[in-house]
Every structure is written in C-alpha cells, then in structure tokens.
Short mmCIF file of C-alpha atoms in Angstrom, two decimals:
data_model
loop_
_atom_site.label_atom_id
_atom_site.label_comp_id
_atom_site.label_asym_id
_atom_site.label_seq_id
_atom_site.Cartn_x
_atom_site.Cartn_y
_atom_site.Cartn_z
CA UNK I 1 -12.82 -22.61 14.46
CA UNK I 2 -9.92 -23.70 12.17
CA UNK I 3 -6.70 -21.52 12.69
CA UNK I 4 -6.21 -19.49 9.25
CA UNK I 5 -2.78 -19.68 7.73
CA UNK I 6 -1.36 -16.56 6.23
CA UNK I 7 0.82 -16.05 3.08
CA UNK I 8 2.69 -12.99 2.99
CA UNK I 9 3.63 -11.69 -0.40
CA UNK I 10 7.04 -9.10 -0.96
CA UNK I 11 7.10 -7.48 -4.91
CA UNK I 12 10.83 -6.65 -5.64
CA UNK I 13 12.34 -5.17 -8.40
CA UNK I 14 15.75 -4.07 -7.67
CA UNK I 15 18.79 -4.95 -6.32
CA UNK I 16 19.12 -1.70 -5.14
CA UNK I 17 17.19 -2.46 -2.18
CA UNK I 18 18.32 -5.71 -1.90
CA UNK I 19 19.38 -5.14 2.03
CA UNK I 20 16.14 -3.90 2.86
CA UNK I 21 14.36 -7.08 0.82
CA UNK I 22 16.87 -9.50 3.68
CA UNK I 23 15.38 -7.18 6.23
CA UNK I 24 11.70 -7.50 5.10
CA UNK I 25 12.15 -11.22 4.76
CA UNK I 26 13.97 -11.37 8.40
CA UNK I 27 10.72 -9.33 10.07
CA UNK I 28 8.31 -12.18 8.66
CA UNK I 29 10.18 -15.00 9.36
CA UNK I 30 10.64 -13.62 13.19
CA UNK I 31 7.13 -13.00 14.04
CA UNK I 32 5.08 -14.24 17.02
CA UNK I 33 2.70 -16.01 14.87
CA UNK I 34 4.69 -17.35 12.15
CA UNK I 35 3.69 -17.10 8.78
CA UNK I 36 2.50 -19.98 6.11
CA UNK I 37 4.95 -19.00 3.82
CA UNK I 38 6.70 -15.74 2.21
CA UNK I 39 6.70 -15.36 -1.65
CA UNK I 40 9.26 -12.97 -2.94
CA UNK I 41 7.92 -12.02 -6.38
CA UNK I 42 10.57 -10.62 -8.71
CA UNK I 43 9.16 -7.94 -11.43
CA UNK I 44 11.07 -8.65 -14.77
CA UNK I 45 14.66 -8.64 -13.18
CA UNK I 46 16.47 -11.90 -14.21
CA UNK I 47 19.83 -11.03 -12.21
CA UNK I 48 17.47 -10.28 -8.77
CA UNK I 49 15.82 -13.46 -9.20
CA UNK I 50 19.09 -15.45 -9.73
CA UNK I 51 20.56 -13.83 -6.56
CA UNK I 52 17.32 -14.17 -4.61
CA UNK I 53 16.61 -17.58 -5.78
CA UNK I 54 20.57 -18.42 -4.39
CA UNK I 55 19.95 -16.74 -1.12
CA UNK I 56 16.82 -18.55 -0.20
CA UNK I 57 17.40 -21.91 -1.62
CA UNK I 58 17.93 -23.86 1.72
CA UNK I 59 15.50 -21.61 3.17
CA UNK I 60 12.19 -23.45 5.17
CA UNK I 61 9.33 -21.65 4.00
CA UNK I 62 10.53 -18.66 1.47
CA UNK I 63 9.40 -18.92 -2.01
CA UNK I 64 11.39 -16.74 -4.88
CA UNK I 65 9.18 -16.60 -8.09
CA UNK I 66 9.06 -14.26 -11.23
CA UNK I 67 5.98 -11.84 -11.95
CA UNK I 68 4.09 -14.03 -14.49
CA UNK I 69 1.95 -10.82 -15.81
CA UNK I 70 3.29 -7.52 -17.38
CA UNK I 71 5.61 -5.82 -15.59
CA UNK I 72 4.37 -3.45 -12.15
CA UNK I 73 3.34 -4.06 -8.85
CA UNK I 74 -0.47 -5.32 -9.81
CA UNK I 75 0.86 -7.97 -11.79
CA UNK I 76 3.41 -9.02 -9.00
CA UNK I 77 0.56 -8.94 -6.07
CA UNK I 78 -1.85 -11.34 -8.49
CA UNK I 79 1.59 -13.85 -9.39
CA UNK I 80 1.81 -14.17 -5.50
CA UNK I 81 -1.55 -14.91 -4.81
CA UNK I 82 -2.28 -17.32 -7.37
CA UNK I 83 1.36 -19.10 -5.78
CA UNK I 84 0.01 -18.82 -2.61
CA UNK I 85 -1.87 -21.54 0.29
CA UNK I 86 -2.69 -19.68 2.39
CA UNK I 87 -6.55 -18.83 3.71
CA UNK I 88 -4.70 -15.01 4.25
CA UNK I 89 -2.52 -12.97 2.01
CA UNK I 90 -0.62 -10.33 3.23
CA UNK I 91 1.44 -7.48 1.75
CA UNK I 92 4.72 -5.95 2.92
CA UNK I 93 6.46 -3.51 0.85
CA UNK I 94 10.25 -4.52 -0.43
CA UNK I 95 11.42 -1.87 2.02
CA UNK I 96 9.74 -2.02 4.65
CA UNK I 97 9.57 -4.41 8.27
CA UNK I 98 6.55 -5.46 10.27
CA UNK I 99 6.85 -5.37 13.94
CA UNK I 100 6.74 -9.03 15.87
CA UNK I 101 3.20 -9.03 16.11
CA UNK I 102 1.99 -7.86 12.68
CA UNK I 103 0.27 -10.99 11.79
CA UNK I 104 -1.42 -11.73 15.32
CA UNK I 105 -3.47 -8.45 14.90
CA UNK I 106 -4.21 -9.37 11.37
CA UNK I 107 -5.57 -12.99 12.62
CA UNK I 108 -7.27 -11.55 15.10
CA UNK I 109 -9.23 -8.92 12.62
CA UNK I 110 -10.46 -12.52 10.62
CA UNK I 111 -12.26 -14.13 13.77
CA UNK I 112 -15.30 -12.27 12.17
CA UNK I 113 -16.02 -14.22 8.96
CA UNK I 114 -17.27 -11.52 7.33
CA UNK I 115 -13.66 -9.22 7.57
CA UNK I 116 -12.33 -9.50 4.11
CA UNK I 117 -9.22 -7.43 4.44
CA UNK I 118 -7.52 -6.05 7.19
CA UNK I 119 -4.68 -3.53 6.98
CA UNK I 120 -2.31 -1.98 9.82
CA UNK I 121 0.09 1.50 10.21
CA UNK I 122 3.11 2.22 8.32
CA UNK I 123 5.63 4.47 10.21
CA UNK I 124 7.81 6.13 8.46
CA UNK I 125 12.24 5.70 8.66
CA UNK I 126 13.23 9.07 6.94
CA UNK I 127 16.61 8.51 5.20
CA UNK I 128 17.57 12.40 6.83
CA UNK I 129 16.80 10.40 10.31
CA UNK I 130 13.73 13.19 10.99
CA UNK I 131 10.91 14.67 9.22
CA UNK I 132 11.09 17.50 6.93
CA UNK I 133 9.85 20.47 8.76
CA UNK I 134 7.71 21.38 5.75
CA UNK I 135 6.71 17.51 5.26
CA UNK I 136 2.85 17.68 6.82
CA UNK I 137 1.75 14.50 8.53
CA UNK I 138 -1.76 14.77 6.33
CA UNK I 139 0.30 13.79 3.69
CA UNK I 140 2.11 10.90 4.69
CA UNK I 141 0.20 8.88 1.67
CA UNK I 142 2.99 10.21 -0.49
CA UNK I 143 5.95 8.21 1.31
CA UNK I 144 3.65 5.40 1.06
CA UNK I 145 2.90 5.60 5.23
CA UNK I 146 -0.29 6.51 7.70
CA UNK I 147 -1.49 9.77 7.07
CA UNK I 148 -3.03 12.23 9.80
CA UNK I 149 -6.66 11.82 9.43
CA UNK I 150 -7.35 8.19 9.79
CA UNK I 151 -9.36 7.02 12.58
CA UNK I 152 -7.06 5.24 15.16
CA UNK I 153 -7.83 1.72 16.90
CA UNK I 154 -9.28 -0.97 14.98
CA UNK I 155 -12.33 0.49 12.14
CA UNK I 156 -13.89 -0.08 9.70
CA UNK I 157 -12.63 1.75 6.37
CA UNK I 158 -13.59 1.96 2.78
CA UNK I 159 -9.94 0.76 2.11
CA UNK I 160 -6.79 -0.62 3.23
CA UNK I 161 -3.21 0.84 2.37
CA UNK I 162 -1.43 -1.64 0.20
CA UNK I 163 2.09 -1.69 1.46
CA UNK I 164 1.00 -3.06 4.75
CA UNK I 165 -2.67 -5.12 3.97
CA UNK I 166 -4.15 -8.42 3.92
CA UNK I 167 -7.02 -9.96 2.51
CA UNK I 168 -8.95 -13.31 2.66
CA UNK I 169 -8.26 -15.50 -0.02
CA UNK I 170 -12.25 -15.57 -0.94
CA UNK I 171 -12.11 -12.09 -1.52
CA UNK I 172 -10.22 -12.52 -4.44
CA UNK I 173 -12.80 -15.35 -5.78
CA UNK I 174 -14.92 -12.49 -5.34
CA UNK I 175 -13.54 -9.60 -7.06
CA UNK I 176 -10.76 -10.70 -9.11
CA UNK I 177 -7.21 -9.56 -9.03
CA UNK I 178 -5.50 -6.24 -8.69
CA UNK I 179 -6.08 -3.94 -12.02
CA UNK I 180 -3.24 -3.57 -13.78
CA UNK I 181 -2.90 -0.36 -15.77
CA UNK I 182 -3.24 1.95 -12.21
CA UNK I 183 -0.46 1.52 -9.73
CA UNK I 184 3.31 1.58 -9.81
CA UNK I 185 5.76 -0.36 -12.53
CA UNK I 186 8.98 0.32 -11.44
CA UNK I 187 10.87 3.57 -11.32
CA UNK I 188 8.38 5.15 -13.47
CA UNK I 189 5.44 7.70 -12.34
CA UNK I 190 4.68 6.91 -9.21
CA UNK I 191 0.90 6.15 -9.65
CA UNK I 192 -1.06 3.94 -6.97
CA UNK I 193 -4.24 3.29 -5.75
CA UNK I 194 -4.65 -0.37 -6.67
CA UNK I 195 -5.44 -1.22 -3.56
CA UNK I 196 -8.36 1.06 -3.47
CA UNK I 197 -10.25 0.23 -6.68
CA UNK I 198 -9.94 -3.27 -5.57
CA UNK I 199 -11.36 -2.97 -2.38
CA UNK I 200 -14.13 -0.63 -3.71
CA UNK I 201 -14.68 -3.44 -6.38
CA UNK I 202 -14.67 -5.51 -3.26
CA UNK I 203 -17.13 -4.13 -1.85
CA UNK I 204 -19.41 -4.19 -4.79
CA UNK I 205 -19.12 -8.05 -5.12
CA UNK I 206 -19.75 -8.78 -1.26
CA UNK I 207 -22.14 -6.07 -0.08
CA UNK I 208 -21.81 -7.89 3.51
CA UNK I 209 -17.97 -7.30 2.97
CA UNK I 210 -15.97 -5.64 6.35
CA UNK I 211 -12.64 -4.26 5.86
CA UNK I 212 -10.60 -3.12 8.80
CA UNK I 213 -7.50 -1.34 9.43
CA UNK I 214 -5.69 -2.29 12.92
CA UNK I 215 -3.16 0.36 13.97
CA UNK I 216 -1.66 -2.47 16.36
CA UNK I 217 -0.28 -3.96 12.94
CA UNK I 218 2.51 -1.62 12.74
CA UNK I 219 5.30 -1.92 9.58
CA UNK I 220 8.38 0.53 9.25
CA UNK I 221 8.94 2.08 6.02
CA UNK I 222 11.91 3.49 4.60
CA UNK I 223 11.59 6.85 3.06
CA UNK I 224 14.25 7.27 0.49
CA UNK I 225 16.34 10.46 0.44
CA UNK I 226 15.05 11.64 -2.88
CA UNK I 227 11.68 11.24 -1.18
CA UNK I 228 12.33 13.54 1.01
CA UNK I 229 12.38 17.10 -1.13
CA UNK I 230 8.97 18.55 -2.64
CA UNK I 231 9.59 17.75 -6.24
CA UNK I 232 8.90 14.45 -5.14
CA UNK I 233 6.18 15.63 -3.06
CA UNK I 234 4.65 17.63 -6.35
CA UNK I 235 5.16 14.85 -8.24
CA UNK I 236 3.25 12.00 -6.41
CA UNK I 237 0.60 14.87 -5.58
CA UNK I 238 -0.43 14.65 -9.44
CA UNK I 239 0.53 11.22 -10.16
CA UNK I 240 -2.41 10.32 -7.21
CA UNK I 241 -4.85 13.03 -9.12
CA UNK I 242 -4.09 10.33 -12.31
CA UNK I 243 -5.05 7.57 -10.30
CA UNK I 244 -7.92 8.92 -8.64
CA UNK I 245 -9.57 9.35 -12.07
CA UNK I 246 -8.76 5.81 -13.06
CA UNK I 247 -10.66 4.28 -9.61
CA UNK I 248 -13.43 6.66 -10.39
CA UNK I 249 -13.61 5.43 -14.04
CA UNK I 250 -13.52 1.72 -12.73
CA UNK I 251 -16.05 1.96 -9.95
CA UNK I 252 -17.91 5.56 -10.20
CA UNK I 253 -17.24 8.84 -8.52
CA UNK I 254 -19.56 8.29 -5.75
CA UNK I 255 -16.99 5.49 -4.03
CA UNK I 256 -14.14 6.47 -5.60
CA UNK I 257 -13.98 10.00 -4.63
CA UNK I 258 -16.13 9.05 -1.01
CA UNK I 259 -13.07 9.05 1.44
CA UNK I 260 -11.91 11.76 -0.56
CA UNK I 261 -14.31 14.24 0.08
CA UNK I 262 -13.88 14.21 4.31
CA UNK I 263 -10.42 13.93 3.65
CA UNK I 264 -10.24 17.41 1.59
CA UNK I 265 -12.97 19.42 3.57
CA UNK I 266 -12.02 18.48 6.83
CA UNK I 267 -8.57 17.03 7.59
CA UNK I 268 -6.65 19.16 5.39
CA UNK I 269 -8.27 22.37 6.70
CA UNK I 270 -7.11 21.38 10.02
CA UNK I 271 -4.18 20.79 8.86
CA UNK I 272 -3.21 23.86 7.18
CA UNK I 273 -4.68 26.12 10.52
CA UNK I 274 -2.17 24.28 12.24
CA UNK I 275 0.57 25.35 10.12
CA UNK I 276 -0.85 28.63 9.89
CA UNK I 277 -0.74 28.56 13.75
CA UNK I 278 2.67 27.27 14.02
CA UNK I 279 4.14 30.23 11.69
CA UNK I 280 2.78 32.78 13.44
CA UNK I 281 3.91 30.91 16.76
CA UNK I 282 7.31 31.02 15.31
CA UNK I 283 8.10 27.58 15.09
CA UNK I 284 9.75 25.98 12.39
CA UNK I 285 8.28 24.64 9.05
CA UNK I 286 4.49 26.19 10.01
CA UNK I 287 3.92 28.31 7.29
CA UNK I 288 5.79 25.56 5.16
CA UNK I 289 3.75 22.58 5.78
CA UNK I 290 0.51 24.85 4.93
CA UNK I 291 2.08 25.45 1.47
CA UNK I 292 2.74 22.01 1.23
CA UNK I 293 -1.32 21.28 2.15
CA UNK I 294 -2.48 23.69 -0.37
CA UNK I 295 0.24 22.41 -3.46
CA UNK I 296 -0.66 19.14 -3.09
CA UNK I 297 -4.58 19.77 -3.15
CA UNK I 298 -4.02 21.91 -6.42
CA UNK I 299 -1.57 18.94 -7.96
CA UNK I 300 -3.45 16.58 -7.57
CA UNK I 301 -6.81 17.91 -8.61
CA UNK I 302 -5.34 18.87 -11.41
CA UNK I 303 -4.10 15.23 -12.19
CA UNK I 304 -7.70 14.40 -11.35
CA UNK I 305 -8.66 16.88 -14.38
CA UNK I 306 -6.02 15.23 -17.26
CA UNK I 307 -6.65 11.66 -15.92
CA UNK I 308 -10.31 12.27 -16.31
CA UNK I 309 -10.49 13.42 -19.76
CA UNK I 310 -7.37 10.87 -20.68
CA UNK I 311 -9.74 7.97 -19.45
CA UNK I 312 -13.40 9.87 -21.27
CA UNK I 313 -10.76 10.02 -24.65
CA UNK I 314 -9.73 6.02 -24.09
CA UNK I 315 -6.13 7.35 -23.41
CA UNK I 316 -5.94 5.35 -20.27
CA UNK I 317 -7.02 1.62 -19.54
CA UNK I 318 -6.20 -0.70 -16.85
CA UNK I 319 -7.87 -4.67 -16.32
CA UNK I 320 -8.79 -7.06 -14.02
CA UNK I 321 -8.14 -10.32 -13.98
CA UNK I 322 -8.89 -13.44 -12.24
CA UNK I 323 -6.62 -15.12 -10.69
CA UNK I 324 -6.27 -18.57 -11.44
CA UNK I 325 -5.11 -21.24 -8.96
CA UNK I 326 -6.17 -19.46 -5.89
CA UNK I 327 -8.77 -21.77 -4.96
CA UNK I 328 -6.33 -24.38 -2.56
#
C-alpha cells in the first residue's frame, strides 16, 4: 500500500503569538515521520504575512500563504487545504506543539481505508504553570484541550477536536469545506464547533465513514493567562451554547446534540459528585469546580436557547463551500 503524505496546516493571525507560531512550526518540522509540507495560513494580517513570509523564505518545505476567504479560522482551514498535496491534512493550533510522534499515530489510524479523520489529545500549558483549582477537567473544551469524559486509547468518535485533527483529503471531496459563519474570527466571541458540523456532515456524505481519535497523538497547548479566570470560562460556556444551535440547524438535533446528551447526563454528574466530595473532604477548589460544572451547563444552554431562535429568525447563517483545487 502506497505511503500517504501528510500536509499539516497552522491558521495565524497575530503577531502576538508569533514565538509560539516558530515553536509550532519547529514541532512539525522535527517529527519522526516528517511531514509533506506545513502551510502557515495568515488571516487578513498583511504585516504577519510579510514577517512570516521573510522568516521562512529559505525554508525546505514551509509554505506562508494569505486566507483567500473572509476572515476566521474556517476560511483559513479551507485556503490550506485547497494549497495543499498531501493525501492527509492535519491541523495544529498557532499555539500549540505536537509531540515527535504526532503524525506516526495519525498514519497509522489511515491503514484502514475507510478512517476519514483521525484526531489526537491536547494537554494543556497553563500560563499560571498549574491548573486553577476551580478549573474542572470536564471542561477542558473551553481552553481548547481534552476534556474528562472521552474514551481513552484509539475509538471511534462522532468527532474530532480541531486544534489537533486530520482528515483524508477525499473527505473533503465528500463533504465540502469547513462552514464559515460558526467558529472563531479572531479576537472576537469565541465561538467553535466547525470541526463538528463538518464531521457530522461527514458522516452524512460517507455513511461507511470512521473517524478516530488516538490519544498517542499528543499536542501541547498554551492556555493564555486571561484564559485562566471564569469570565472567560462564562464566556466560552455561552459562546459554545451559540454554536451548538448553529450545528444543530446545519445537520439536525439528533447528531448535533448526540455526544451531547452522554456528555450532560453522565460525565458532568460525575463530575460535580467529585467536587462535591472533594469540599466536604476539605481539599481545595471541590466545592469550586462543582460551581464551575453547574455555570457552565446553565451558560451554555442558555446560548443554546438565543442561538436557536437567532438561527429559526434568519439572524444567524454560516456556508459551505467546496474547495477547489484539492483534487492533486
């Protein structure tokens, strides 16, 4: 069988993380199996692609290219496809680095030629240099990291985590693009779930479809300091309630909400027994982290609610597009 050549794909948008881009670029370029390419895909920044394109321009095998769609991370994923040769795509986040063996346990989940995505864990680097005692580990989704709930090994899920994914090239012949219109542009809300209306959508093209997570394909993710404090923690809550109702829009509640449900009846139960456990045990954050469990249920059910009737009222849209020049 023909050895499949990955592309991985960074979004930037700021200079402000321009160390941690070098970094991100450094962990791909050192891994065991070595990577196709990298595309660094600039969103809308004219001064970060001059620098960028000057950094890498005697560098083998890294690409520096502009975000050809509207401005957000959707638009910056589909620019770096389309650029892309690779049978594989993967995503790293801007601020994040993959461990020397990320892509080997991503090649590995593709010997099966029905696998059309495979994602890994994101770890957490807190900018305090430890966890918030009140920060649950059921929530981890809101620093953009592995949350406490998801099977471990290799599985099959209903999604991957787009910070740290990949996907065969065909399953974007398939389904189309990300939607733009759902996930993050920028500094503004911090909405997501791209990832998961696409794989759902996916799914719904290639009934046969597999998608895996590996937990061997392990990135490390910074976690800003402003991150770190529960307004932050409020406000992602709600801004996932908005996207929620946008996925469910695009591909029905059944699948959108389906991961959901165990999620909300059983993990975060668990969760806040454990920190109901740990107060009464005396040790520190307990009673905190079960506060946390409960806010964020209420936030973002209620950003469920107001993206639901925005979306019934035509207040919110989002489209998908194909992406041209990703047939190689």
């Amino acid at each position: 069988m023909r050895t499949l050549d990955i592309s991985v794909v960074v979004c930037v948008y700021t200079e402000d993380r321009w160390e941690d881009i070098l970094a991100a670029v450094d962990s791909v370029r050192a891994q065991s199996r070595p990577a196709l390419e990298t595309l660094l895909v600039v969103d809308h920044n004219q001064a970060l692609l001059d620098r960028l394109s000057k950094e890498y321009k005697e560098t083998e095998g890294v690409r520096v290219l502009a975000n050809a769609g509207p401005r957000g991370l959707s638009a910056g994923r589909n620019t770096g496809i389309a650029a892309s040769y690779g049978d594989v795509i993967a995503f790293l986040d801007d601020d994040a680095v993959a461990e020397r063996d990320w892509l080997l346990h991503f090649a590995e989940g593709y010997e099966d030629p029905l696998v059309m995505a495979v994602g890994g864990r994101t770890m957490p680097i807190w900018a305090s240099g430890r966890r918030p005692a009140w920060f649950p580990e059921e929530f981890d989704w809101v620093v953009g990291c592995t949350y406490k709930g998801l099977p471990p090994g290799r599985v099959q899920v209903r999604n991957v985590l787009g910070g740290n994914a990949s996907f065969r090239r065909s399953a974007f012949d398939a389904a189309g693009g990300f939607a733009t219109g759902i996930g993050r542009d920028g500094d503004k809300r911090p909405l997501g779930c791209e990832e998961t209306e696409l794989c759902i959508r996916l799914t719904h093209a290639r009934p046969d479809a597999v998608l895996l997570i590996d937990d061997r394909a392990v990135i490390h993710h910074r976690v800003p300091e402003a991150r770190e404090h529960f307004a932050y923690f409020r406000t992602r809550t709600y801004a996932e309630g908005l996207s929620k109702a946008l996925v469910a829009r695009s591909v029905g509640a059944d699948k959108g909400l389906e991961s959901e449900r165990r999620y909300t009846t059983r993990v975060l139960p668990a969760g806040v027994a454990r920190g109901l456990r740990d107060a009464l045990l005396a040790r520190p954050g307990g009673a905190g982290r079960a506060a946390a469990i409960v806010t964020g249920v209420v936030t973002a059910a209620g950003g469920y609610v107001l993206g639901s009737v925005r979306a019934r009222r035509g207040g919110a849209t989002f489209s998908v597009v194909r992406i041209e020049g990703a047939e190689r």
